[in-house]
């Protein structure tokens, strides 16, 4: 496979962009080799600067559940752009997107649009503190909630991939406001509430984790979390930036039947453009400025192009429930081909091949993976035109555009892996 152009671009990029990339996991640091500079995407396939084509299992890390350049989304953006790309004033479409989100996500009664998942979790946390008058946050090891200072403690995604502490540059005072607990441990959660109950503003969780690879909540874990938060007056924040509109139209909360107080959304709701949101109980959301005293703002928030993309996306998903079955069936077919000795974990259309023989229920389990063998597997697939996540600790994403030919190519590539 010729990668000359990507190599040249990466050399140039490293002169002017830290590590040559604008987000760490893109750099292939944990798997080695040259990141592919991408030129175009269509459906489930992407093409790099050297003209190599791959079946894409990143799908922009989640947003593209309908595949690249999905025509109704592309058309909506084109139309919005021609009418002015930003106003800094309200538009009718923002109201429509807010209504669509509230209609789909069971616990969301009011919603505020922001520009990234990080902004959504940061704002939700501030709101929880403002509402409760408390300071502490509980999070879980291996969960990633964006690069918010206090939430980088024991974080997943790139923080886990690069094995960095996650707190360089974060004042110790901020880090001390976070209690990090093992995912799936009800006992640890009970103990934390016993010790700090009256000081905990919020518990934030990925209800199904994608950011240490795909890890599912064990029966009773989310239920206990809901009960403890209610009992101690803490808000429960479901970070559904990844799982929202991915696991179902109503996200993980719909599947597990749990009603969080606040929910953060991102990725899919922008259809591949930068948009995210936080929302939830109306009595809590009314504390956000200008109706309340918790300040949060944004020059480009509710950007017309991003909102148009989001509406086109959510409209298609609401009208085509078959998208979820189709994407999950393709994911299931790929998972069935996993090599021996690998633990496969899947939730709908997101999955991870963990190179460990134990089932992965927490970061402690995930950390037992053979990341070198994963790297070899990743490069084998890449050479065979299949683009998996360049890190053991990320989920792979399947779209409704992953057709039979793509799945067959993937299965053949996986089956020819010799470790
Ligand atoms: C991607 C992600 C974020 C961060 O979103 P950005 O748009 O990258 O800032 C937060 N939480 C979860 C669960 C995510 O998957």
XYZ file of C-alpha atoms and ligand atoms in Angstrom:
434
model
C 0.000 0.000 0.000
C 1.436 3.335 -1.080
C 1.336 5.917 1.753
C 3.862 8.411 0.385
C 1.524 11.396 0.333
C 0.275 10.755 3.889
C 3.898 10.504 5.052
C 4.742 13.847 3.433
C 1.676 15.506 4.903
C 2.382 14.074 8.357
C 5.941 15.442 8.241
C 4.590 18.870 7.296
C 1.841 18.693 9.915
C 4.286 17.882 12.704
C 6.122 21.155 12.003
C 3.049 23.254 12.704
C 0.506 21.193 14.662
C 1.434 19.469 17.974
C 1.963 15.811 17.125
C 0.718 16.562 13.626
C -2.941 16.158 14.595
C -5.805 18.178 16.035
C -6.947 15.420 18.411
C -4.515 12.917 19.964
C -5.830 9.453 18.989
C -5.630 10.378 15.288
C -1.832 10.225 15.476
C -1.552 6.379 15.617
C 0.791 6.756 18.634
C -0.237 3.510 20.316
C -0.241 1.408 17.137
C 2.688 3.065 15.339
C 2.953 3.990 11.677
C 1.768 6.952 9.687
C -1.762 8.252 10.150
C -3.669 8.306 6.897
C -4.615 11.779 5.720
C -8.140 11.458 4.440
C -9.456 13.134 1.365
C -13.038 11.987 1.001
C -15.741 9.744 2.397
C -18.845 8.234 0.856
C -21.158 5.796 2.596
C -19.022 3.392 4.629
C -15.828 4.030 2.653
C -13.058 6.589 3.014
C -10.218 7.443 0.647
C -6.820 8.756 1.720
C -4.441 11.232 0.108
C -2.667 8.416 -1.781
C -5.919 7.114 -3.224
C -6.238 4.064 -0.918
C -9.793 3.186 0.036
C -10.879 1.685 3.354
C -14.066 0.411 4.936
C -14.447 2.850 7.835
C -15.170 1.629 11.382
C -14.535 4.996 13.000
C -17.254 6.990 11.265
C -15.829 10.191 12.765
C -15.849 8.430 16.194
C -19.593 7.989 16.172
C -21.490 10.783 14.433
C -21.892 9.134 11.029
C -24.491 6.452 11.752
C -25.823 7.019 8.218
C -22.372 6.965 6.627
C -20.240 9.660 5.008
C -21.784 12.432 2.888
C -25.301 11.142 3.506
C -27.234 12.997 0.772
C -30.111 14.485 2.873
C -27.594 15.843 5.413
C -25.284 17.220 2.709
C -28.241 18.853 0.964
C -29.524 20.432 4.203
C -26.101 21.922 4.941
C -25.727 23.281 1.416
C -29.116 24.934 1.631
C -28.409 26.428 5.082
C -25.015 27.757 3.998
C -26.539 29.639 1.096
C -28.830 31.470 3.512
C -26.120 32.664 5.873
C -23.789 30.533 7.968
C -24.176 32.304 11.319
C -26.326 35.012 12.879
C -25.743 35.047 16.623
C -29.509 35.438 16.923
C -32.256 32.837 17.324
C -33.560 30.844 14.335
C -36.646 28.708 13.775
C -34.564 25.600 13.120
C -32.962 25.725 16.582
C -36.437 25.381 18.029
C -37.160 22.449 15.732
C -33.942 20.668 16.693
C -34.644 21.231 20.404
C -38.165 19.828 19.936
C -36.847 16.788 18.073
C -34.321 16.052 20.817
C -36.948 16.394 23.558
C -39.367 14.173 21.644
C -36.779 11.425 21.227
C -34.861 11.349 24.525
C -37.178 10.332 27.395
C -35.717 12.449 30.230
C -34.978 15.614 28.246
C -37.634 18.294 28.795
C -35.475 21.304 27.883
C -32.183 21.489 26.043
C -29.371 23.966 25.356
C -27.290 23.626 22.171
C -23.503 23.969 22.365
C -20.609 23.201 19.999
C -18.865 20.106 21.350
C -19.357 17.236 23.735
C -16.734 18.755 26.004
C -18.747 21.944 26.244
C -21.884 19.930 26.994
C -20.357 17.991 29.913
C -18.585 21.067 31.261
C -21.858 23.014 31.218
C -23.919 20.170 32.678
C -21.446 19.895 35.528
C -21.557 23.625 36.213
C -25.348 23.474 36.164
C -25.395 20.547 38.596
C -23.137 22.493 40.953
C -25.201 25.644 40.609
C -28.431 23.752 41.195
C -27.273 21.728 44.199
C -24.865 24.247 45.713
C -22.348 21.394 46.033
C -18.858 20.853 44.632
C -17.898 17.189 44.226
C -18.388 15.030 41.137
C -18.315 11.270 40.918
C -17.033 9.763 37.680
C -15.882 6.286 36.678
C -12.402 5.140 35.678
C -12.080 4.678 31.921
C -15.070 6.881 31.108
C -14.282 9.902 28.966
C -16.354 13.048 29.215
C -14.368 15.389 26.991
C -11.316 17.352 28.089
C -12.987 19.236 30.928
C -10.313 19.915 33.596
C -11.866 18.046 36.484
C -13.143 15.179 34.299
C -9.728 14.208 32.906
C -9.041 12.322 36.135
C -8.664 8.593 35.248
C -10.210 9.259 31.857
C -10.588 6.891 28.931
C -10.126 7.526 25.193
C -6.851 9.272 24.279
C -5.906 9.790 27.924
C -5.962 6.012 28.422
C -4.430 5.286 25.014
C -1.414 7.500 25.647
C -1.123 6.386 29.273
C -0.855 9.974 30.506
C -1.982 11.051 33.948
C -4.726 13.242 32.539
C -4.019 15.946 35.053
C -0.963 17.814 33.731
C -2.153 21.402 33.589
C -5.136 20.688 35.812
C -4.848 22.439 39.187
C -4.846 19.943 42.028
C -7.766 21.818 43.549
C -9.841 20.942 40.465
C -8.745 17.316 40.371
C -9.661 17.014 44.048
C -13.280 17.853 43.221
C -13.528 14.535 41.341
C -14.031 11.136 42.913
C -13.105 8.421 40.380
C -14.601 4.990 41.037
C -14.407 1.627 39.265
C -17.142 1.233 36.630
C -19.768 -1.354 37.535
C -18.981 -1.250 41.255
C -22.134 -0.543 43.259
C -20.167 -1.052 46.477
C -17.682 1.704 45.604
C -20.533 4.048 44.753
C -22.327 3.295 48.022
C -19.129 3.894 49.966
C -18.524 7.236 48.216
C -22.024 8.418 49.058
C -21.629 7.207 52.620
C -18.499 9.287 53.035
C -19.372 12.385 50.945
C -23.144 12.181 50.398
C -23.952 15.784 51.272
C -21.146 17.194 49.078
C -21.741 15.337 45.816
C -23.303 17.585 43.163
C -23.441 14.982 40.417
C -22.588 11.504 39.269
C -21.583 11.508 35.601
C -21.409 8.274 33.651
C -21.315 6.797 30.169
C -24.353 4.522 30.625
C -22.768 2.207 28.062
C -19.059 2.968 27.830
C -17.391 3.497 24.478
C -14.265 5.272 25.606
C -12.322 2.381 27.144
C -13.659 0.209 24.379
C -17.235 -1.019 24.562
C -18.200 -1.902 28.147
C -21.763 -2.617 29.230
C -23.335 -1.783 32.574
C -23.909 -4.883 34.688
C -27.500 -5.515 35.798
C -28.352 -3.238 38.721
C -25.449 -0.806 38.297
C -27.380 2.047 36.667
C -30.434 1.348 38.854
C -28.344 1.628 42.032
C -26.760 4.818 40.721
C -30.190 6.335 40.108
C -31.399 5.345 43.560
C -28.320 6.648 45.384
C -28.393 9.989 43.563
C -32.056 10.495 44.415
C -31.547 9.500 48.043
C -28.597 11.875 48.525
C -29.829 14.815 46.458
C -27.138 14.514 43.752
C -27.965 14.890 40.069
C -27.430 11.933 37.766
C -25.838 12.949 34.466
C -25.899 10.437 31.629
C -23.160 11.339 29.198
C -24.806 10.099 26.010
C -22.553 12.047 23.645
C -21.661 8.684 22.110
C -24.711 6.530 22.882
C -27.393 9.157 22.185
C -29.248 8.327 18.949
C -26.712 5.489 18.487
C -28.049 2.662 20.668
C -31.619 3.756 19.940
C -33.464 6.978 19.161
C -33.764 7.588 22.920
C -30.208 6.453 23.648
C -29.070 4.161 26.458
C -31.591 5.645 28.898
C -34.422 4.363 26.741
C -32.920 0.883 26.511
C -32.193 0.572 30.234
C -35.298 2.453 31.381
C -33.405 4.878 33.616
C -34.307 8.561 33.860
C -31.223 10.711 34.495
C -31.638 14.306 35.683
C -29.381 15.664 32.944
C -28.160 14.214 29.657
C -25.324 15.315 27.415
C -25.522 14.703 23.681
C -23.184 15.319 20.747
C -21.778 13.350 17.834
C -24.878 12.025 16.014
C -27.026 15.101 16.744
C -24.746 17.154 14.493
C -24.744 14.731 11.581
C -20.974 15.253 11.281
C -20.983 18.994 11.955
C -19.905 20.502 15.285
C -22.900 20.555 17.590
C -23.714 19.112 21.006
C -26.305 19.672 23.711
C -27.142 19.278 27.357
C -30.658 18.947 28.646
C -32.935 17.288 31.141
C -35.369 18.197 33.888
C -37.045 21.529 33.146
C -36.770 22.672 36.777
C -32.999 22.153 36.583
C -32.534 23.572 33.065
C -34.340 26.785 34.054
C -31.285 27.565 36.194
C -29.309 28.218 32.983
C -28.847 31.898 31.960
C -30.747 33.950 30.968
C -33.641 32.260 32.807
C -31.364 31.399 35.737
C -28.052 32.260 37.320
C -25.771 29.566 35.845
C -23.925 31.286 33.009
C -23.238 29.529 29.720
C -23.023 31.047 26.237
C -21.596 30.557 22.739
C -20.939 32.725 19.665
C -21.611 29.846 17.272
C -24.064 27.889 19.441
C -27.029 26.711 17.393
C -25.072 27.373 14.209
C -27.490 27.237 11.239
C -25.440 24.777 9.160
C -24.876 22.419 12.088
C -28.519 22.669 13.137
C -29.671 21.921 9.591
C -27.427 18.846 9.514
C -28.736 17.754 12.905
C -32.355 18.084 11.883
C -31.804 16.135 8.660
C -30.075 13.417 10.673
C -32.641 13.132 13.478
C -35.537 13.327 11.031
C -34.137 10.412 9.038
C -33.518 8.369 12.192
C -37.023 9.071 13.546
C -38.581 7.956 10.269
C -36.333 4.945 9.585
C -36.050 2.757 12.657
C -34.560 0.068 10.400
C -31.282 2.012 10.501
C -30.581 0.610 13.969
C -31.254 -2.998 13.023
C -29.249 -2.708 9.819
C -26.191 -1.211 11.518
C -26.402 -3.673 14.427
C -26.701 -6.649 12.040
C -23.579 -5.542 10.164
C -21.749 -5.106 13.487
C -22.864 -8.557 14.607
C -21.561 -10.145 11.389
C -18.174 -8.485 11.848
C -18.008 -9.503 15.520
C -18.746 -13.134 14.633
C -15.435 -13.226 12.748
C -13.308 -12.208 15.757
C -10.034 -14.093 16.210
C -9.724 -16.741 18.925
C -8.653 -15.509 22.347
C -10.336 -12.154 21.854
C -13.223 -10.904 23.985
C -15.856 -9.284 21.801
C -18.203 -6.776 23.414
C -20.966 -5.083 21.460
C -23.879 -2.754 22.101
C -25.930 -2.386 18.924
C -23.702 -0.849 16.276
C -20.684 -0.177 18.504
C -18.217 -2.870 19.515
C -14.671 -3.651 20.625
C -12.355 -6.604 20.111
C -10.532 -6.704 23.451
C -7.265 -8.612 23.164
C -7.704 -10.272 26.536
C -9.341 -13.499 27.646
C -11.411 -11.943 30.392
C -14.700 -10.172 30.046
C -14.228 -6.430 30.384
C -16.422 -4.752 32.988
C -14.104 -2.014 34.205
C -10.896 -0.173 33.391
C -8.973 -2.723 35.482
C -10.157 -5.433 33.071
C -9.492 -3.324 29.966
C -5.948 -2.619 31.147
C -5.112 -6.353 30.873
C -5.351 -6.185 27.062
C -2.373 -7.043 24.890
C -2.087 -3.679 23.134
C 0.846 -4.854 20.971
C -1.234 -7.652 19.530
C -4.045 -5.169 18.969
C -1.575 -2.952 17.081
C -0.591 -5.871 14.837
C -4.264 -6.633 14.222
C -5.003 -2.979 13.449
C -2.204 -2.796 10.859
C -3.212 -6.088 9.291
C -6.722 -4.742 8.780
C -5.474 -1.388 7.515
C -3.276 -3.113 4.913
C -6.380 -4.989 3.804
C -8.456 -1.841 3.426
C -10.294 -1.949 6.746
C -9.943 1.045 9.064
C -10.446 0.059 12.731
C -9.775 2.429 15.667
C -6.028 3.024 16.109
C -6.329 2.201 19.816
C -7.426 -0.787 21.871
C -9.378 1.549 24.124
C -11.907 2.885 21.634
C -15.124 1.481 20.237
C -15.575 0.686 16.554
C -18.654 2.176 14.899
C -20.821 0.691 12.188
C -23.226 2.708 10.066
C -26.375 1.784 8.195
C -24.277 2.299 5.046
C -22.070 -0.727 5.816
C -23.239 -2.975 2.989
C -22.725 -6.703 2.440
C -19.600 -6.173 0.329
C -18.028 -4.058 3.092
C -18.870 -6.625 5.757
C -17.516 -9.478 3.596
C -14.272 -7.596 2.974
C -13.957 -6.968 6.718
C -14.653 -10.567 7.680
C -12.089 -11.821 5.151
C -9.490 -9.364 6.465
C -10.116 -10.430 10.073
C -9.971 -14.139 9.220
C -6.604 -13.773 7.498
C -5.000 -12.284 10.650
C -2.205 -14.474 12.029
C -0.843 -13.137 15.275
C -16.779 12.193 22.303
C -17.248 12.246 23.709
C -17.192 13.422 24.472
C -16.494 14.663 23.987
O -17.088 15.219 22.862
P -16.217 16.227 21.963
O -17.186 16.695 20.944
O -15.083 15.417 21.418
O -15.740 17.315 22.855
C -17.749 13.428 25.718
N -18.355 12.321 26.214
C -18.415 11.181 25.523
C -19.103 10.008 26.119
C -17.857 11.100 24.258
O -17.896 9.941 23.597
